[in-house]
CSV table of C-alpha atoms in Angstrom, one decimal:
chain,number,residue,atom,x,y,z
A,27,UNK,CA,55.8,18.6,43.2
A,28,UNK,CA,57.7,21.4,45.0
A,29,UNK,CA,58.5,23.3,41.8
A,30,UNK,CA,55.6,25.7,42.4
A,31,UNK,CA,53.2,27.4,40.1
A,32,UNK,CA,53.8,28.5,36.6
A,33,UNK,CA,53.2,31.8,35.0
A,34,UNK,CA,52.5,35.2,36.6
A,35,UNK,CA,50.4,36.1,39.5
A,36,UNK,CA,49.1,39.3,41.1
A,37,UNK,CA,48.7,40.4,44.8
A,38,UNK,CA,45.2,41.1,46.0
A,39,UNK,CA,44.3,42.7,49.3
A,40,UNK,CA,40.8,42.3,51.0
A,41,UNK,CA,40.6,45.7,52.6
A,42,UNK,CA,38.6,48.8,51.7
A,43,UNK,CA,40.3,52.2,51.6
A,44,UNK,CA,39.4,52.7,55.3
A,45,UNK,CA,40.7,49.3,56.3
A,46,UNK,CA,37.4,47.5,56.6
A,47,UNK,CA,36.7,44.1,55.1
A,48,UNK,CA,35.6,43.8,51.5
A,49,UNK,CA,32.4,41.9,50.9
A,50,UNK,CA,32.1,39.1,48.3
A,51,UNK,CA,30.4,41.7,46.0
A,52,UNK,CA,33.5,44.0,46.4
A,53,UNK,CA,35.8,41.2,45.6
A,54,UNK,CA,33.8,40.1,42.5
A,55,UNK,CA,33.8,43.7,41.3
A,56,UNK,CA,37.6,44.0,41.9
A,57,UNK,CA,38.4,40.8,39.9
A,58,UNK,CA,36.3,42.0,37.0
A,59,UNK,CA,38.6,45.0,36.9
A,60,UNK,CA,41.7,42.9,37.3
A,61,UNK,CA,40.7,40.8,34.4
A,62,UNK,CA,39.8,43.8,32.3
A,63,UNK,CA,43.2,45.4,33.1
A,64,UNK,CA,44.9,42.1,32.1
A,65,UNK,CA,43.1,41.9,28.9
A,66,UNK,CA,43.7,45.5,28.0
A,67,UNK,CA,47.4,45.1,28.7
A,68,UNK,CA,47.9,41.8,27.0
A,69,UNK,CA,48.7,40.2,30.4
A,70,UNK,CA,47.7,36.9,31.8
A,71,UNK,CA,47.4,36.2,35.5
A,72,UNK,CA,47.5,32.5,36.4
A,73,UNK,CA,47.0,33.0,40.1
A,74,UNK,CA,46.4,35.5,42.8
A,75,UNK,CA,48.4,36.0,46.0
A,76,UNK,CA,46.8,36.8,49.3
A,77,UNK,CA,48.6,37.1,52.6
A,78,UNK,CA,46.4,36.0,55.4
A,79,UNK,CA,43.0,34.7,56.5
A,80,UNK,CA,41.2,37.7,58.0
A,81,UNK,CA,38.2,39.3,56.3
A,82,UNK,CA,37.0,35.8,55.1
A,83,UNK,CA,39.5,36.4,52.2
A,84,UNK,CA,40.3,32.8,51.5
A,85,UNK,CA,36.7,32.0,50.8
A,86,UNK,CA,35.9,35.3,48.9
A,87,UNK,CA,39.0,35.0,46.8
A,88,UNK,CA,38.5,31.2,46.2
A,89,UNK,CA,34.9,31.9,45.0
A,90,UNK,CA,36.2,34.4,42.4
A,91,UNK,CA,39.1,32.2,41.4
A,92,UNK,CA,36.5,29.5,40.4
A,93,UNK,CA,34.8,32.0,38.1
A,94,UNK,CA,38.0,33.1,36.3
A,95,UNK,CA,39.8,29.7,36.5
A,96,UNK,CA,42.7,31.2,38.7
A,97,UNK,CA,44.8,29.5,41.3
A,98,UNK,CA,45.4,30.9,44.7
A,99,UNK,CA,48.7,31.5,46.4
A,100,UNK,CA,47.5,31.6,50.0
A,101,UNK,CA,49.2,32.6,53.1
A,102,UNK,CA,49.2,32.3,56.9
A,103,UNK,CA,50.3,35.8,58.1
A,104,UNK,CA,50.8,35.7,61.9
A,105,UNK,CA,53.2,32.8,62.6
A,106,UNK,CA,54.9,34.4,65.6
A,107,UNK,CA,52.0,34.1,68.0
A,108,UNK,CA,51.2,30.4,68.5
A,109,UNK,CA,47.4,30.9,69.1
A,110,UNK,CA,47.0,33.2,66.0
A,111,UNK,CA,49.1,30.8,64.0
A,112,UNK,CA,47.0,27.8,64.7
A,113,UNK,CA,43.8,29.8,64.3
A,114,UNK,CA,44.9,31.0,60.8
A,115,UNK,CA,45.8,27.5,59.8
A,116,UNK,CA,42.3,26.4,61.0
A,117,UNK,CA,40.6,29.1,59.0
A,118,UNK,CA,42.6,28.1,55.9
A,119,UNK,CA,41.8,24.4,56.1
A,120,UNK,CA,38.2,25.1,56.9
A,121,UNK,CA,37.8,27.4,53.8
A,122,UNK,CA,39.5,24.7,51.6
A,123,UNK,CA,37.1,22.1,53.0
A,124,UNK,CA,39.2,19.2,51.7
A,125,UNK,CA,39.4,20.6,48.1
A,126,UNK,CA,42.9,22.0,47.5
A,127,UNK,CA,42.7,22.0,43.7
A,128,UNK,CA,42.7,25.7,43.5
A,129,UNK,CA,45.7,26.2,45.7
A,130,UNK,CA,49.1,26.3,44.1
A,131,UNK,CA,51.2,27.3,47.1
A,132,UNK,CA,50.8,28.2,50.7
A,133,UNK,CA,53.1,30.8,52.3
A,134,UNK,CA,53.9,30.5,56.0
A,135,UNK,CA,54.6,34.1,57.0
A,136,UNK,CA,55.7,37.1,54.8
A,137,UNK,CA,59.1,38.8,55.6
A,138,UNK,CA,59.1,37.7,59.2
A,139,UNK,CA,62.9,37.5,59.3
A,140,UNK,CA,63.3,40.8,57.6
A,141,UNK,CA,60.9,42.4,60.1
A,142,UNK,CA,62.5,40.8,63.1
A,143,UNK,CA,59.4,39.0,64.1
A,144,UNK,CA,60.9,35.4,63.9
A,145,UNK,CA,64.6,34.4,64.1
A,146,UNK,CA,65.8,32.8,60.9
A,147,UNK,CA,66.8,29.6,62.7
A,148,UNK,CA,63.2,29.2,63.9
A,149,UNK,CA,61.5,29.6,60.6
A,150,UNK,CA,61.8,26.0,59.4
A,151,UNK,CA,60.2,24.6,62.6
A,152,UNK,CA,57.2,26.8,62.1
A,153,UNK,CA,56.9,25.8,58.5
A,154,UNK,CA,57.2,22.1,59.4
A,155,UNK,CA,54.5,22.6,62.0
A,156,UNK,CA,52.2,24.1,59.4
A,157,UNK,CA,53.1,21.4,57.0
A,158,UNK,CA,51.9,18.8,59.5
A,159,UNK,CA,48.6,20.5,59.8
A,160,UNK,CA,48.1,21.2,56.0
A,161,UNK,CA,49.2,17.7,55.0
A,162,UNK,CA,46.8,16.3,57.6
A,163,UNK,CA,44.0,18.3,55.9
A,164,UNK,CA,44.9,16.8,52.5
A,165,UNK,CA,47.1,19.6,51.1
A,166,UNK,CA,50.2,18.2,49.3
A,167,UNK,CA,51.3,21.3,47.2
A,168,UNK,CA,54.3,23.5,47.8
A,169,UNK,CA,54.7,25.2,51.1
A,170,UNK,CA,57.1,28.2,51.4
A,171,UNK,CA,58.4,30.8,53.8
A,172,UNK,CA,58.5,34.1,52.0
A,173,UNK,CA,61.1,36.7,52.9
A,174,UNK,CA,63.0,39.6,51.2
A,175,UNK,CA,65.8,38.7,48.9
A,176,UNK,CA,68.3,40.3,51.3
A,177,UNK,CA,67.1,38.3,54.3
A,178,UNK,CA,67.2,35.1,52.2
A,179,UNK,CA,70.7,35.6,51.0
A,180,UNK,CA,71.9,36.6,54.5
A,181,UNK,CA,70.1,33.6,56.2
A,182,UNK,CA,70.3,31.0,53.5
A,183,UNK,CA,71.6,28.3,55.8
A,184,UNK,CA,68.3,28.5,57.7
A,185,UNK,CA,65.8,29.6,55.2
A,186,UNK,CA,66.6,27.6,52.0
A,187,UNK,CA,65.5,24.3,53.4
A,188,UNK,CA,62.4,25.7,55.0
A,189,UNK,CA,60.7,26.0,51.6
A,190,UNK,CA,59.8,23.7,48.7
A,191,UNK,CA,61.0,26.4,46.4
A,192,UNK,CA,62.7,29.7,47.3
A,193,UNK,CA,60.2,32.5,47.6
A,194,UNK,CA,61.5,36.1,47.8
A,195,UNK,CA,60.1,39.6,47.6
A,196,UNK,CA,62.4,41.9,45.6
A,197,UNK,CA,61.7,45.5,44.8
A,198,UNK,CA,64.0,47.5,42.5
A,199,UNK,CA,62.4,50.7,43.5
A,200,UNK,CA,64.0,50.5,47.0
A,201,UNK,CA,67.4,49.8,45.5
A,202,UNK,CA,67.4,53.4,44.2
A,203,UNK,CA,70.0,52.7,41.5
A,204,UNK,CA,67.9,50.9,38.9
A,205,UNK,CA,66.0,52.5,36.1
A,206,UNK,CA,62.7,50.9,35.1
A,207,UNK,CA,64.0,49.7,31.7
A,208,UNK,CA,66.8,47.8,33.6
A,209,UNK,CA,64.7,46.1,36.2
A,210,UNK,CA,64.3,42.9,34.4
A,211,UNK,CA,68.1,42.2,34.4
A,212,UNK,CA,68.3,43.4,38.0
A,213,UNK,CA,65.5,41.0,39.0
A,214,UNK,CA,67.1,38.1,37.2
A,215,UNK,CA,70.4,38.7,38.8
A,216,UNK,CA,68.8,38.6,42.3
A,217,UNK,CA,67.0,35.4,41.4
A,218,UNK,CA,70.3,33.9,40.3
A,219,UNK,CA,72.0,35.1,43.5
A,220,UNK,CA,69.6,33.7,45.8
A,221,UNK,CA,69.3,30.4,43.9
A,222,UNK,CA,73.0,29.9,44.1
A,223,UNK,CA,72.9,30.6,47.9
A,224,UNK,CA,70.3,27.9,48.0
A,225,UNK,CA,72.3,25.4,46.0
A,226,UNK,CA,70.4,25.9,42.7
A,227,UNK,CA,66.9,25.6,44.2
A,228,UNK,CA,64.1,27.0,42.0
A,229,UNK,CA,63.4,30.6,42.9
A,230,UNK,CA,60.2,32.6,42.7
A,231,UNK,CA,59.7,36.3,43.0
A,232,UNK,CA,56.6,36.5,45.3
A,233,UNK,CA,56.4,40.3,45.2
A,234,UNK,CA,57.8,43.0,42.8
A,235,UNK,CA,56.5,46.0,41.1
A,236,UNK,CA,56.8,49.8,41.0
A,237,UNK,CA,54.9,52.7,42.6
A,238,UNK,CA,53.0,55.3,40.6
A,239,UNK,CA,53.2,58.1,43.2
A,240,UNK,CA,55.5,59.0,46.0
A,241,UNK,CA,59.0,60.4,46.5
A,242,UNK,CA,61.9,59.8,44.1
A,243,UNK,CA,64.6,57.3,45.5
A,244,UNK,CA,67.8,58.0,43.7
A,245,UNK,CA,67.2,57.3,40.1
A,246,UNK,CA,63.9,55.5,40.9
A,247,UNK,CA,60.9,57.8,40.1
A,248,UNK,CA,57.3,56.8,40.9
A,249,UNK,CA,55.0,57.1,37.9
A,250,UNK,CA,52.4,55.1,35.9
A,251,UNK,CA,54.8,55.0,32.9
A,252,UNK,CA,57.7,53.8,35.0
A,253,UNK,CA,55.5,51.1,36.5
A,254,UNK,CA,54.6,49.9,32.9
A,255,UNK,CA,58.2,50.0,31.8
A,256,UNK,CA,59.2,48.0,34.9
A,257,UNK,CA,56.7,45.3,34.2
A,258,UNK,CA,57.6,45.2,30.6
A,259,UNK,CA,61.3,44.9,31.3
A,260,UNK,CA,60.7,42.1,33.8
A,261,UNK,CA,58.5,40.1,31.5
A,262,UNK,CA,61.0,40.4,28.7
A,263,UNK,CA,63.8,38.9,30.9
A,264,UNK,CA,61.9,36.6,33.3
A,265,UNK,CA,59.2,34.5,31.5
A,266,UNK,CA,57.4,33.1,34.5
A,267,UNK,CA,57.8,33.0,38.3
A,268,UNK,CA,56.8,36.5,39.2
A,269,UNK,CA,53.9,37.8,41.3
A,270,UNK,CA,53.1,41.5,40.7
A,271,UNK,CA,52.6,43.8,43.6
A,272,UNK,CA,49.8,44.8,43.6
A,273,UNK,CA,46.3,44.8,42.0
A,274,UNK,CA,45.0,48.0,43.6
A,275,UNK,CA,46.3,51.0,45.5
A,276,UNK,CA,46.4,50.3,49.2
A,277,UNK,CA,44.8,53.4,50.7
A,278,UNK,CA,44.4,51.6,54.0
A,279,UNK,CA,48.2,51.6,54.5
A,280,UNK,CA,50.1,54.6,55.9
A,281,UNK,CA,52.7,56.4,53.8
A,282,UNK,CA,56.0,57.1,55.5
A,283,UNK,CA,59.2,58.8,54.5
A,284,UNK,CA,61.1,55.5,55.1
A,285,UNK,CA,59.2,54.0,52.1
A,286,UNK,CA,59.3,57.2,50.1
A,287,UNK,CA,55.6,58.0,50.8
A,288,UNK,CA,54.8,55.5,48.1
A,289,UNK,CA,53.2,52.8,50.3
A,290,UNK,CA,49.7,53.4,49.1
A,291,UNK,CA,50.5,53.6,45.4
A,292,UNK,CA,51.7,50.3,44.0
A,293,UNK,CA,48.4,49.4,42.4
A,294,UNK,CA,48.4,48.4,38.8
A,295,UNK,CA,44.7,48.0,37.9
A,296,UNK,CA,43.9,51.6,39.1
A,297,UNK,CA,45.7,52.9,36.1
C-alpha cells in the first residue's frame, strides 16, 4: 500500500568479524541473541533490515524470520553497475521464490546519492527498472530509494517521487551538537523537514542509532549508556517508523577518523 511497514526494525549484517559470510547456523545463533536482547530491554522488533544479496543473506535471514515471525526489509545494494544490479535482483527474486509475504519493503540502493555513486536525477529510473522486475516476479509491496536525510532534502525534486514512502538514514551522532536525551526531538524534526520537502509524504528512518566506542564528536560521546539513552529518547518521541542501526558490532568494517573511529561499534545486542 506504499505506506510501508509498521513498528521498529533492526539492521542485520551477514558478515563475520573477518568479513567472511555467516552460515545459517551463525545467523540462527545471532537472531536468538537479538530476540533475547529485545526481551531483556522491553523492545519489539517487527522486521529486520539487510542491505544486499551476497552471502546468501536473503535466504538465511528469511529462514530465521519465519521462526520468529519477523518481516524483512530487503535491499539491492549495487545499483550503479548494470550487470551487478540485474544479478542482485535475480538473486532476490530467486530467494523469494514467488512468496513475498515476509517482505515489507525492498530498498533499491543505500545512500548512493550521498556517496556520489549515482546522480540524483538518475535514481528514479533505476528504481522503476527494479520495480518492473520485482512486480513481474509478484512483489507488490513498497519499493524505496534510501539515502541520507541531507541528500534527500537537497535533492527532493528527484528523490521524493522515486520511492513509495520517503526512506532516510539519519544519525544524530554525526551532527555533533545533539545530546542523547535530545535525539528523539532531533529525529522527529528531521522527519518533518524531509516530509515537507516531499509534499507531506510518509517518512521512515531506515537507519539511526548511537555508537558505544570511538572518538567524541562535539557533545556526542560514544558509550553504552548514551546508546541506551538515544534509543529511549527516540522511542518516546517517534512511536514507529524507525530501523535501529545495528544488531551487532561490525568488526569487518574499518574505523577511520572521518567517522570518529566508531564505525565498528554501533551494535546494540553486544551490550
